[in-house]
Every structure is written in C-alpha cells, then in structure tokens.
mmCIF file of C-alpha atoms in Angstrom:
data_model
loop_
_atom_site.group_PDB
_atom_site.id
_atom_site.type_symbol
_atom_site.label_atom_id
_atom_site.label_comp_id
_atom_site.label_asym_id
_atom_site.label_seq_id
_atom_site.Cartn_x
_atom_site.Cartn_y
_atom_site.Cartn_z
ATOM 1 C CA LEU A 134 8.996 2.102 2.883
ATOM 2 C CA ASP A 135 5.693 1.388 2.976
ATOM 3 C CA LEU A 136 2.993 3.834 3.105
ATOM 4 C CA SER A 137 0.182 2.175 1.335
ATOM 5 C CA ASP A 138 -3.158 3.232 2.756
ATOM 6 C CA ASN A 139 -2.313 6.368 3.629
ATOM 7 C CA LYS A 140 -4.023 8.148 1.026
ATOM 8 C CA LEU A 141 -0.919 10.537 0.174
ATOM 9 C CA PHE A 142 -1.081 12.138 -3.507
ATOM 10 C CA ALA A 143 2.068 15.143 -3.107
ATOM 11 C CA GLY A 144 5.422 15.854 -1.395
ATOM 12 C CA PHE A 145 7.424 12.767 -2.763
ATOM 13 C CA SER A 146 10.545 14.978 -3.578
ATOM 14 C CA GLU A 147 12.228 14.167 -0.200
ATOM 15 C CA LEU A 148 12.075 10.391 -1.703
ATOM 16 C CA ALA A 149 15.484 10.817 -3.670
ATOM 17 C CA LYS A 150 17.651 12.187 -0.738
ATOM 18 C CA LEU A 151 16.588 8.634 0.350
ATOM 19 C CA LYS A 152 19.278 6.732 -1.874
ATOM 20 C CA ASN A 153 19.772 3.067 -0.094
ATOM 21 C CA LEU A 154 15.744 2.771 0.252
ATOM 22 C CA LYS A 155 15.997 -0.726 -1.656
ATOM 23 C CA GLU A 156 11.643 -1.528 -1.543
ATOM 24 C CA PHE A 157 8.536 1.180 -2.228
ATOM 25 C CA TYR A 158 4.827 0.616 -1.905
ATOM 26 C CA MET A 159 2.298 2.541 -2.196
ATOM 27 C CA ARG A 160 -0.854 1.052 -2.720
ATOM 28 C CA ARG A 161 -4.459 1.790 -1.959
ATOM 29 C CA ASN A 162 -2.992 5.976 -1.820
ATOM 30 C CA GLY A 163 -5.097 7.587 -4.044
ATOM 31 C CA ILE A 164 -2.708 8.974 -6.620
ATOM 32 C CA ASP A 165 -5.216 10.298 -9.755
ATOM 33 C CA LEU A 166 -2.840 12.162 -11.818
ATOM 34 C CA THR A 167 -2.329 12.156 -15.182
ATOM 35 C CA LEU A 168 0.533 10.617 -17.108
ATOM 36 C CA PRO A 169 3.059 13.793 -17.169
ATOM 37 C CA MET A 170 2.335 15.279 -13.115
ATOM 38 C CA PHE A 171 3.099 11.160 -12.143
ATOM 39 C CA LYS A 172 6.302 11.422 -13.214
ATOM 40 C CA ARG A 173 7.063 15.098 -12.791
ATOM 41 C CA GLN A 174 5.861 14.812 -8.750
ATOM 42 C CA ILE A 175 6.763 10.834 -8.076
ATOM 43 C CA LEU A 176 8.863 9.398 -11.233
ATOM 44 C CA SER A 177 11.492 11.704 -11.957
ATOM 45 C CA PHE A 178 12.449 10.967 -7.945
ATOM 46 C CA LEU A 179 12.057 7.169 -7.776
ATOM 47 C CA ALA A 180 13.971 7.075 -11.096
ATOM 48 C CA LYS A 181 17.007 9.125 -9.118
ATOM 49 C CA LEU A 182 17.149 5.035 -6.270
ATOM 50 C CA PRO A 183 20.380 3.660 -7.514
ATOM 51 C CA LYS A 184 19.297 0.407 -5.307
ATOM 52 C CA LEU A 185 15.588 0.355 -5.619
ATOM 53 C CA GLU A 186 14.886 -3.478 -5.886
ATOM 54 C CA LYS A 187 10.504 -3.467 -5.543
ATOM 55 C CA VAL A 188 7.853 -0.776 -6.418
ATOM 56 C CA ASP A 189 3.879 -1.439 -5.967
ATOM 57 C CA LEU A 190 1.528 1.228 -6.938
ATOM 58 C CA SER A 191 -0.582 -0.691 -7.110
ATOM 59 C CA ILE A 192 -4.887 0.214 -6.308
ATOM 60 C CA ASN A 193 -4.273 3.492 -7.175
ATOM 61 C CA PRO A 194 -5.990 5.877 -9.927
ATOM 62 C CA CYS A 195 -3.146 6.802 -12.233
ATOM 63 C CA GLU A 196 -3.146 3.184 -12.988
ATOM 64 C CA ASP A 197 -6.278 3.107 -14.784
ATOM 65 C CA LYS A 198 -5.220 6.621 -15.453
ATOM 66 C CA ILE A 199 -2.124 5.856 -17.676
ATOM 67 C CA HIS A 200 -2.377 3.995 -20.492
ATOM 68 C CA HIS A 201 -0.223 0.591 -19.552
ATOM 69 C CA PHE A 202 0.879 1.707 -16.461
ATOM 70 C CA ARG A 203 2.889 -1.672 -15.266
ATOM 71 C CA LEU A 204 4.312 -1.049 -18.106
ATOM 72 C CA PHE A 205 4.929 2.276 -18.741
ATOM 73 C CA LEU A 206 6.550 1.480 -15.292
ATOM 74 C CA ILE A 207 8.884 -1.322 -15.808
ATOM 75 C CA SER A 208 11.017 1.271 -19.369
ATOM 76 C CA GLN A 209 11.514 3.771 -16.652
ATOM 77 C CA LEU A 210 12.738 1.660 -13.275
ATOM 78 C CA SER A 211 13.627 -1.648 -15.023
ATOM 79 C CA ASP A 212 17.231 -0.163 -14.715
ATOM 80 C CA THR A 213 16.861 -1.675 -10.599
ATOM 81 C CA VAL A 214 13.960 -2.695 -10.146
ATOM 82 C CA VAL A 215 12.833 -6.147 -10.171
ATOM 83 C CA GLU A 216 9.626 -6.543 -8.201
ATOM 84 C CA LEU A 217 6.762 -4.366 -9.967
ATOM 85 C CA ASN A 218 3.692 -3.779 -7.970
ATOM 86 C CA GLY A 219 4.483 -7.333 -6.105
ATOM 87 C CA LYS A 220 4.836 -9.172 -9.471
ATOM 88 C CA PRO A 221 8.471 -10.057 -10.791
#
C-alpha cells in the first residue's frame, strides 16, 4: 500500500484491518507527531499487522521530532519487518 506524497497525518485505525498487508509506504506525508501521539495514532496499528515486512515512513517531520526514530521503529516492529525506510 503506497500512500506516499499525500499529506496524510491521521485516520490510520483502519490499517489494523489489513491483516495481509506486507508493504506500507508513507513517505513525505507531513506526519508531525510527538512520540506518544505517533505510538497511539500509527504504531499501534502497524504493530497489529502480522505479515508486514516493509515500512517506509521517511521524510516526515516526526523523523526529526522523535529521538532515534529509525532505531525506535526497529525495536517496535522487528518481529515481522525486514526493511525499514528502504534499508534492511
């Protein structure tokens, strides 16, 4: 599912219903959330996707706002995700 370059920043609860989703791309969407908001609005739903292998959330303001963003995502999604922001 490629939602890149769409200026999306909310409404991700429906993602949890996509149990067969393997790839999720949301580069350059203006996601400007603090860590608690990011966890609640995006990560909590991505973590429920058992087949998710590739995620790209790069080039969003939260990447600079959340300390060690990439490492944080790896720690939260490492059970299934093998590629994050275009890197293994």
